[in-house]
C-alpha cells in the first residue's frame, strides 16, 4: 500500500522566497544598469543603507558578493555581456601639479614684495597679492585631487562655508594682533602691514598654508588612490572601513607634519614666530573640510567652519564689549585665556575643537565604500 501511495509533491515556493535578490534588483535597477562594475553597485547599496548584515538576508556573505550577483544578473537581463571591470583611479596630471604649487609661489612673491615695499604701495600690493592667491586657490579647487569627483558631488556648497573660510584666514593674519592690542586698550591705528606696528600683521600662517596646498593635494590624491585600491580587494564593508581608517589618519598626520615644517621654515626666513599652536589646527580643519567635500560631504564641514569662526568672533567681541560701562565681566574669560596662553590660544582652541569633531566625522564618513564610488551614489 505504501508503494501505491504517490509521492508528496514538493511545495512550490513563492518567487520572492526562492529568489530574494530579485526584489532588491528591481528596487535598484537604475543603479545596476548605469554601473560600470560591481563596486559601484556595492557603494550604491551601502549608500541606501544595505549592510553586510542585510546582505546575509539575501543569502550572501557581504554586500560585495551581493553586488556581483546583481551586476551579473542585470547584464544577462539586458542581453549584453558584463562590461569588463575597470577601476578608475585618480591620476597625476601636470595641470593640477602646477596649480598646487601656484598659490604658494604667489604667496611667497606677495610676502617678499611686502617686505621690500614701503609707504602707500604696501596696502595695494597686499590686496593684489591676496586676490591672486585666492584666484589660484579657486582654480585648484576646481581641478585635481581637491575638486569634487563624480557628477553627484558637484552641487553647491552650503551657504556661508566660503565666508567662514575667508574669515578664518583673515583672522590668521590680523586676529592675534587685534586681540592683543584690544586687551591693552587699542588699537589706536589701522594696521600698517608690519609685524611690529600698532596692529601687528602676521604673514607666516597664510604663507605656510598657501605653500601647503601642494602637500594637501598629494595627501588627497594618495588617499583617493589607496582607498580605491582597497575597495577592489575588500570583501566586506567592515573590512574596507578597517583598512581605510589607518590610511586616513596617516595621510592626515603626514599633512600636519608637512605644514609644521613649512611653518618652521617660513618663521625662520621671515624672522617671525612660527605660530604652530594656532596654524596647525586651522590647517587640519581646512584639510578635513576639503577631503569631506571632495567625497561628497559638505554640511558637516560648513558647520565646523562656522563654529570655529563664531568662536573667534565672540572672543573679539567680548573684549570690546568689556569696555562698556558695567560690562567688565564679559571680557574676563578671554582676558584670563590670553594671560595664560597668549592671543594664539583663541584660534588654537576654536579651530582645534572644530577639527577634532570633524576628524571623528571623517573617520566615519570617508571609510564608507559609497564615499569612494566613481559616480555620485551618496544619499
Short mmCIF file of C-alpha atoms in Angstrom, two decimals:
data_model
loop_
_atom_site.label_atom_id
_atom_site.label_comp_id
_atom_site.label_asym_id
_atom_site.label_seq_id
_atom_site.Cartn_x
_atom_site.Cartn_y
_atom_site.Cartn_z
CA UNK A 1 0.00 0.00 0.00
CA UNK A 2 2.94 2.26 0.70
CA UNK A 3 4.23 1.53 -2.79
CA UNK A 4 0.93 2.65 -4.31
CA UNK A 5 0.99 5.95 -2.42
CA UNK A 6 2.02 8.81 -4.72
CA UNK A 7 4.99 10.80 -3.52
CA UNK A 8 4.03 14.07 -1.95
CA UNK A 9 4.60 16.98 -4.26
CA UNK A 10 7.20 19.43 -3.05
CA UNK A 11 5.64 22.76 -2.13
CA UNK A 12 6.22 25.40 -4.73
CA UNK A 13 7.97 28.28 -3.01
CA UNK A 14 6.94 31.78 -3.73
CA UNK A 15 9.11 33.68 -6.18
CA UNK A 16 10.16 36.19 -3.58
CA UNK A 17 11.28 33.47 -1.15
CA UNK A 18 13.06 31.40 -3.80
CA UNK A 19 14.84 34.40 -5.29
CA UNK A 20 15.32 37.06 -2.61
CA UNK A 21 17.70 39.06 -4.80
CA UNK A 22 15.10 39.74 -7.47
CA UNK A 23 13.12 42.23 -5.39
CA UNK A 24 16.31 44.08 -4.50
CA UNK A 25 17.34 44.06 -8.14
CA UNK A 26 14.08 45.68 -9.24
CA UNK A 27 14.32 48.24 -6.45
CA UNK A 28 17.82 49.32 -7.54
CA UNK A 29 17.55 48.57 -11.23
CA UNK A 30 18.61 52.05 -12.32
CA UNK A 31 21.73 51.85 -10.16
CA UNK A 32 22.62 48.44 -11.59
CA UNK A 33 22.05 49.47 -15.21
CA UNK A 34 24.33 52.50 -15.06
CA UNK A 35 27.07 50.78 -13.03
CA UNK A 36 30.30 50.05 -14.88
CA UNK A 37 31.41 47.43 -12.34
CA UNK A 38 30.08 45.65 -9.23
CA UNK A 39 31.92 48.09 -6.95
CA UNK A 40 29.57 50.89 -7.98
CA UNK A 41 26.60 48.73 -7.06
CA UNK A 42 28.15 47.87 -3.71
CA UNK A 43 28.78 51.53 -2.95
CA UNK A 44 25.25 52.45 -4.02
CA UNK A 45 23.71 49.73 -1.87
CA UNK A 46 25.68 50.92 1.13
CA UNK A 47 24.56 54.48 0.48
CA UNK A 48 20.96 53.23 0.62
CA UNK A 49 21.51 51.51 3.96
CA UNK A 50 22.34 47.96 2.85
CA UNK A 51 24.96 46.48 5.18
CA UNK A 52 26.76 43.14 5.37
CA UNK A 53 24.13 42.00 7.87
CA UNK A 54 21.40 42.96 5.42
CA UNK A 55 23.20 41.05 2.66
CA UNK A 56 23.01 37.90 4.79
CA UNK A 57 19.21 38.02 4.46
CA UNK A 58 19.73 37.79 0.71
CA UNK A 59 21.92 34.70 1.18
CA UNK A 60 25.23 36.50 0.63
CA UNK A 61 28.18 36.83 2.98
CA UNK A 62 28.62 40.56 2.30
CA UNK A 63 27.48 43.49 0.19
CA UNK A 64 30.28 42.97 -2.34
CA UNK A 65 29.21 39.45 -3.28
CA UNK A 66 25.60 40.59 -3.44
CA UNK A 67 26.60 43.40 -5.79
CA UNK A 68 28.50 40.97 -8.01
CA UNK A 69 25.40 38.82 -8.46
CA UNK A 70 23.20 41.84 -9.15
CA UNK A 71 25.70 43.13 -11.71
CA UNK A 72 25.81 39.76 -13.49
CA UNK A 73 22.03 39.44 -13.47
CA UNK A 74 21.36 42.90 -14.90
CA UNK A 75 23.86 42.20 -17.68
CA UNK A 76 22.10 38.91 -18.61
CA UNK A 77 18.68 40.53 -18.29
CA UNK A 78 19.55 43.21 -20.80
CA UNK A 79 21.06 40.74 -23.21
CA UNK A 80 24.51 42.26 -23.06
CA UNK A 81 27.62 40.63 -21.64
CA UNK A 82 29.05 42.11 -18.47
CA UNK A 83 31.34 45.01 -19.21
CA UNK A 84 34.95 44.42 -18.27
CA UNK A 85 35.77 45.76 -14.84
CA UNK A 86 37.95 48.83 -14.79
CA UNK A 87 38.69 50.59 -11.57
CA UNK A 88 39.37 54.18 -12.38
CA UNK A 89 41.96 55.72 -10.10
CA UNK A 90 42.77 59.39 -9.83
CA UNK A 91 45.81 60.07 -11.97
CA UNK A 92 48.53 62.58 -11.51
CA UNK A 93 48.48 65.38 -14.05
CA UNK A 94 50.84 68.19 -14.87
CA UNK A 95 47.94 70.64 -14.72
CA UNK A 96 46.96 70.13 -11.09
CA UNK A 97 50.59 69.72 -10.01
CA UNK A 98 51.34 73.20 -11.35
CA UNK A 99 48.14 74.55 -9.82
CA UNK A 100 49.05 73.08 -6.43
CA UNK A 101 52.34 75.00 -6.48
CA UNK A 102 50.86 78.25 -7.77
CA UNK A 103 49.24 79.55 -4.52
CA UNK A 104 52.48 79.09 -2.62
CA UNK A 105 54.52 80.79 -5.34
CA UNK A 106 52.15 83.76 -5.49
CA UNK A 107 52.01 83.96 -1.69
CA UNK A 108 55.81 83.96 -1.44
CA UNK A 109 56.05 86.67 -4.09
CA UNK A 110 53.47 88.79 -2.25
CA UNK A 111 55.23 88.46 1.10
CA UNK A 112 58.58 89.29 -0.48
CA UNK A 113 57.03 92.36 -2.10
CA UNK A 114 55.58 93.49 1.22
CA UNK A 115 58.99 93.29 2.85
CA UNK A 116 60.62 95.25 0.05
CA UNK A 117 57.89 97.85 -0.48
CA UNK A 118 57.21 100.83 1.74
CA UNK A 119 54.60 103.52 2.22
CA UNK A 120 51.31 103.56 0.37
CA UNK A 121 52.28 100.80 -2.04
CA UNK A 122 52.06 98.16 0.68
CA UNK A 123 48.22 98.06 1.01
CA UNK A 124 47.80 97.95 -2.77
CA UNK A 125 50.40 95.20 -3.09
CA UNK A 126 48.77 93.22 -0.28
CA UNK A 127 45.35 93.48 -1.94
CA UNK A 128 46.68 92.40 -5.34
CA UNK A 129 48.62 89.53 -3.80
CA UNK A 130 45.66 88.31 -1.77
CA UNK A 131 43.42 88.41 -4.85
CA UNK A 132 45.91 86.49 -6.97
CA UNK A 133 46.35 83.80 -4.31
CA UNK A 134 42.57 83.50 -3.90
CA UNK A 135 42.11 83.04 -7.66
CA UNK A 136 44.87 80.42 -7.74
CA UNK A 137 43.26 78.50 -4.87
CA UNK A 138 39.87 78.70 -6.57
CA UNK A 139 41.33 77.22 -9.75
CA UNK A 140 42.99 74.47 -7.71
CA UNK A 141 39.72 73.56 -6.03
CA UNK A 142 38.06 73.17 -9.42
CA UNK A 143 40.61 70.74 -10.79
CA UNK A 144 42.72 67.99 -9.33
CA UNK A 145 42.56 65.95 -6.11
CA UNK A 146 40.87 68.73 -4.13
CA UNK A 147 38.00 69.10 -6.57
CA UNK A 148 34.72 67.17 -6.14
CA UNK A 149 34.79 63.97 -8.22
CA UNK A 150 31.72 62.45 -9.77
CA UNK A 151 28.57 64.01 -11.22
CA UNK A 152 26.76 63.63 -7.91
CA UNK A 153 29.38 65.58 -5.99
CA UNK A 154 29.41 68.88 -7.80
CA UNK A 155 26.46 70.52 -6.09
CA UNK A 156 26.57 73.93 -4.45
CA UNK A 157 28.27 74.30 -1.11
CA UNK A 158 26.18 75.20 1.94
CA UNK A 159 25.74 78.97 2.37
CA UNK A 160 28.46 80.58 4.42
CA UNK A 161 31.17 77.93 4.01
CA UNK A 162 33.36 80.15 1.84
CA UNK A 163 32.70 83.20 4.01
CA UNK A 164 33.72 81.30 7.16
CA UNK A 165 36.87 80.07 5.45
CA UNK A 166 37.81 83.60 4.42
CA UNK A 167 37.19 84.85 7.96
CA UNK A 168 39.45 82.16 9.46
CA UNK A 169 42.24 83.06 7.03
CA UNK A 170 41.87 86.80 7.65
CA UNK A 171 41.91 86.16 11.38
CA UNK A 172 45.15 84.19 10.96
CA UNK A 173 46.71 87.36 9.53
CA UNK A 174 45.15 90.08 11.69
CA UNK A 175 43.25 88.43 14.53
CA UNK A 176 46.00 87.78 17.05
CA UNK A 177 47.40 91.29 16.61
CA UNK A 178 43.98 92.88 17.02
CA UNK A 179 43.16 90.80 20.08
CA UNK A 180 46.47 91.60 21.75
CA UNK A 181 46.05 95.31 21.01
CA UNK A 182 42.43 95.29 22.20
CA UNK A 183 43.36 93.81 25.56
CA UNK A 184 45.88 96.63 26.01
CA UNK A 185 43.30 99.30 25.19
CA UNK A 186 43.98 99.66 21.46
CA UNK A 187 44.30 99.55 18.62
CA UNK A 188 44.96 103.23 18.09
CA UNK A 189 45.77 102.98 14.38
CA UNK A 190 45.00 100.82 11.39
CA UNK A 191 47.46 98.02 10.54
CA UNK A 192 50.50 99.21 8.61
CA UNK A 193 51.37 95.78 7.24
CA UNK A 194 54.28 95.12 9.58
CA UNK A 195 54.61 92.62 12.47
CA UNK A 196 55.78 95.39 14.82
CA UNK A 197 53.10 98.03 14.17
CA UNK A 198 50.29 99.12 16.50
CA UNK A 199 48.12 96.40 14.98
CA UNK A 200 50.65 93.64 14.15
CA UNK A 201 50.20 91.68 10.93
CA UNK A 202 51.30 88.04 10.82
CA UNK A 203 52.22 86.62 7.42
CA UNK A 204 53.74 83.28 8.39
CA UNK A 205 50.43 81.36 8.82
CA UNK A 206 48.88 82.31 5.49
CA UNK A 207 52.16 81.88 3.61
CA UNK A 208 52.64 78.42 5.08
CA UNK A 209 49.01 77.50 4.29
CA UNK A 210 49.44 78.69 0.71
CA UNK A 211 52.59 76.59 0.37
CA UNK A 212 50.74 73.68 2.00
CA UNK A 213 48.34 73.48 -0.94
CA UNK A 214 50.82 71.15 -2.64
CA UNK A 215 51.04 68.69 0.30
CA UNK A 216 47.25 68.87 0.64
CA UNK A 217 46.82 67.87 -3.00
CA UNK A 218 49.21 64.96 -2.64
CA UNK A 219 47.51 63.87 0.57
CA UNK A 220 44.09 63.90 -1.10
CA UNK A 221 45.45 62.12 -4.17
CA UNK A 222 47.20 59.44 -2.12
CA UNK A 223 44.11 58.85 -0.01
CA UNK A 224 41.83 58.55 -3.04
CA UNK A 225 44.14 56.15 -4.88
CA UNK A 226 44.87 53.88 -1.91
CA UNK A 227 41.24 53.82 -0.80
CA UNK A 228 40.09 52.91 -4.31
CA UNK A 229 42.60 50.06 -4.43
CA UNK A 230 41.46 48.72 -1.09
CA UNK A 231 37.89 48.91 -2.27
CA UNK A 232 38.73 46.48 -5.07
CA UNK A 233 40.25 43.87 -2.75
CA UNK A 234 37.96 44.16 0.28
CA UNK A 235 35.29 41.52 0.76
CA UNK A 236 33.11 43.39 3.22
CA UNK A 237 32.15 46.85 4.34
CA UNK A 238 33.65 46.37 7.79
CA UNK A 239 36.87 45.08 6.27
CA UNK A 240 37.08 48.07 3.96
CA UNK A 241 36.43 50.55 6.78
CA UNK A 242 39.06 48.91 8.98
CA UNK A 243 41.66 49.15 6.20
CA UNK A 244 40.89 52.75 5.19
CA UNK A 245 40.77 54.26 8.68
CA UNK A 246 44.54 53.94 9.32
CA UNK A 247 45.17 55.28 5.82
CA UNK A 248 43.10 58.38 6.53
CA UNK A 249 44.88 59.01 9.83
CA UNK A 250 48.30 58.50 8.23
CA UNK A 251 47.53 60.94 5.41
CA UNK A 252 46.18 63.45 7.91
CA UNK A 253 49.27 63.17 10.12
CA UNK A 254 51.57 63.44 7.11
CA UNK A 255 49.95 66.70 6.04
CA UNK A 256 50.29 68.15 9.54
CA UNK A 257 53.99 67.24 9.58
CA UNK A 258 54.48 68.95 6.22
CA UNK A 259 52.60 72.04 7.43
CA UNK A 260 54.67 72.14 10.62
CA UNK A 261 57.86 72.05 8.56
CA UNK A 262 56.63 74.85 6.32
CA UNK A 263 55.71 76.96 9.34
CA UNK A 264 59.15 76.49 10.84
CA UNK A 265 60.89 77.43 7.59
CA UNK A 266 58.66 80.46 6.96
CA UNK A 267 59.13 81.67 10.52
CA UNK A 268 62.90 81.42 10.24
CA UNK A 269 63.03 83.15 6.86
CA UNK A 270 60.67 85.97 7.86
CA UNK A 271 62.03 86.29 11.41
CA UNK A 272 58.55 85.89 12.87
CA UNK A 273 57.00 83.38 15.29
CA UNK A 274 56.06 80.14 13.52
CA UNK A 275 52.64 80.06 15.19
CA UNK A 276 52.38 76.28 15.30
CA UNK A 277 49.73 76.22 18.03
CA UNK A 278 47.20 78.29 16.09
CA UNK A 279 48.05 77.40 12.49
CA UNK A 280 48.22 73.59 12.72
CA UNK A 281 44.59 73.32 13.95
CA UNK A 282 43.49 75.70 11.19
CA UNK A 283 45.34 73.67 8.57
CA UNK A 284 43.84 70.45 9.92
CA UNK A 285 40.35 71.96 9.79
CA UNK A 286 40.79 73.16 6.21
CA UNK A 287 42.20 69.82 5.02
CA UNK A 288 39.40 67.78 6.58
CA UNK A 289 36.85 70.21 5.18
CA UNK A 290 38.20 69.73 1.69
CA UNK A 291 38.58 65.95 1.95
CA UNK A 292 34.97 65.63 3.02
CA UNK A 293 33.75 68.00 0.31
CA UNK A 294 35.78 66.09 -2.28
CA UNK A 295 33.98 62.88 -1.34
CA UNK A 296 30.51 64.36 -1.25
CA UNK A 297 30.02 65.61 2.34
CA UNK A 298 29.60 69.39 2.66
CA UNK A 299 27.16 70.03 5.51
CA UNK A 300 29.31 68.95 8.45
CA UNK A 301 32.39 70.89 7.21
CA UNK A 302 30.30 74.05 6.86
CA UNK A 303 29.01 73.66 10.42
CA UNK A 304 32.55 73.12 11.75
CA UNK A 305 33.89 76.15 9.89
CA UNK A 306 31.02 78.29 11.14
CA UNK A 307 31.50 77.16 14.74
CA UNK A 308 35.22 77.98 14.68
CA UNK A 309 34.61 81.37 13.07
CA UNK A 310 31.87 82.27 15.57
CA UNK A 311 34.14 81.34 18.45
CA UNK A 312 36.76 83.77 17.17
CA UNK A 313 34.16 86.48 16.55
CA UNK A 314 32.78 86.03 20.06
CA UNK A 315 36.24 86.27 21.62
CA UNK A 316 36.99 89.52 19.81
CA UNK A 317 33.56 91.00 20.53
CA UNK A 318 33.71 90.14 24.24
CA UNK A 319 36.94 92.12 24.68
CA UNK A 320 35.49 95.24 23.08
CA UNK A 321 32.15 94.76 24.86
CA UNK A 322 34.02 94.64 28.15
CA UNK A 323 34.95 98.30 27.70
CA UNK A 324 31.30 99.35 28.04
CA UNK A 325 30.16 100.59 31.47
CA UNK A 326 29.15 97.68 33.68
CA UNK A 327 30.21 95.05 31.13
CA UNK A 328 33.64 94.22 32.52
CA UNK A 329 32.74 90.57 33.28
CA UNK A 330 32.21 89.89 29.57
CA UNK A 331 35.93 90.21 28.91
CA UNK A 332 37.09 88.14 31.89
CA UNK A 333 37.15 84.70 30.14
CA UNK A 334 39.19 85.95 27.18
CA UNK A 335 41.47 88.06 29.39
CA UNK A 336 42.17 85.01 31.55
CA UNK A 337 42.86 82.88 28.48
CA UNK A 338 45.22 85.45 26.99
CA UNK A 339 47.05 85.91 30.27
CA UNK A 340 47.68 82.17 30.49
CA UNK A 341 48.44 81.26 26.88
CA UNK A 342 48.52 84.40 24.75
CA UNK A 343 46.36 85.62 21.82
CA UNK A 344 47.11 82.50 19.76
CA UNK A 345 45.14 80.37 22.20
CA UNK A 346 41.81 81.62 20.79
CA UNK A 347 42.24 80.26 17.23
CA UNK A 348 44.07 77.22 18.62
CA UNK A 349 41.09 76.24 20.78
CA UNK A 350 38.42 77.25 18.26
CA UNK A 351 39.95 75.52 15.23
CA UNK A 352 41.32 72.65 17.30
CA UNK A 353 37.91 71.75 18.71
CA UNK A 354 36.25 72.03 15.29
CA UNK A 355 38.98 69.95 13.64
CA UNK A 356 38.72 67.24 16.30
CA UNK A 357 34.97 66.89 15.81
CA UNK A 358 35.41 66.90 12.04
CA UNK A 359 38.13 64.24 12.26
CA UNK A 360 35.76 61.94 14.14
CA UNK A 361 33.12 62.59 11.49
CA UNK A 362 35.64 61.94 8.70
CA UNK A 363 36.68 58.57 10.17
CA UNK A 364 33.05 57.51 9.84
CA UNK A 365 32.20 59.13 6.52
CA UNK A 366 35.38 58.62 4.48
CA UNK A 367 35.66 54.96 5.46
CA UNK A 368 32.40 54.09 3.71
CA UNK A 369 32.54 52.46 0.30
CA UNK A 370 29.98 54.93 -1.03
CA UNK A 371 32.41 57.80 -0.37
CA UNK A 372 34.79 56.35 -2.95
CA UNK A 373 32.35 55.36 -5.67
CA UNK A 374 33.32 56.71 -9.12
CA UNK A 375 29.85 58.20 -9.52
CA UNK A 376 27.70 60.12 -7.11
CA UNK A 377 25.92 57.45 -5.10
CA UNK A 378 25.76 59.13 -1.77
CA UNK A 379 22.34 59.87 -0.37
#
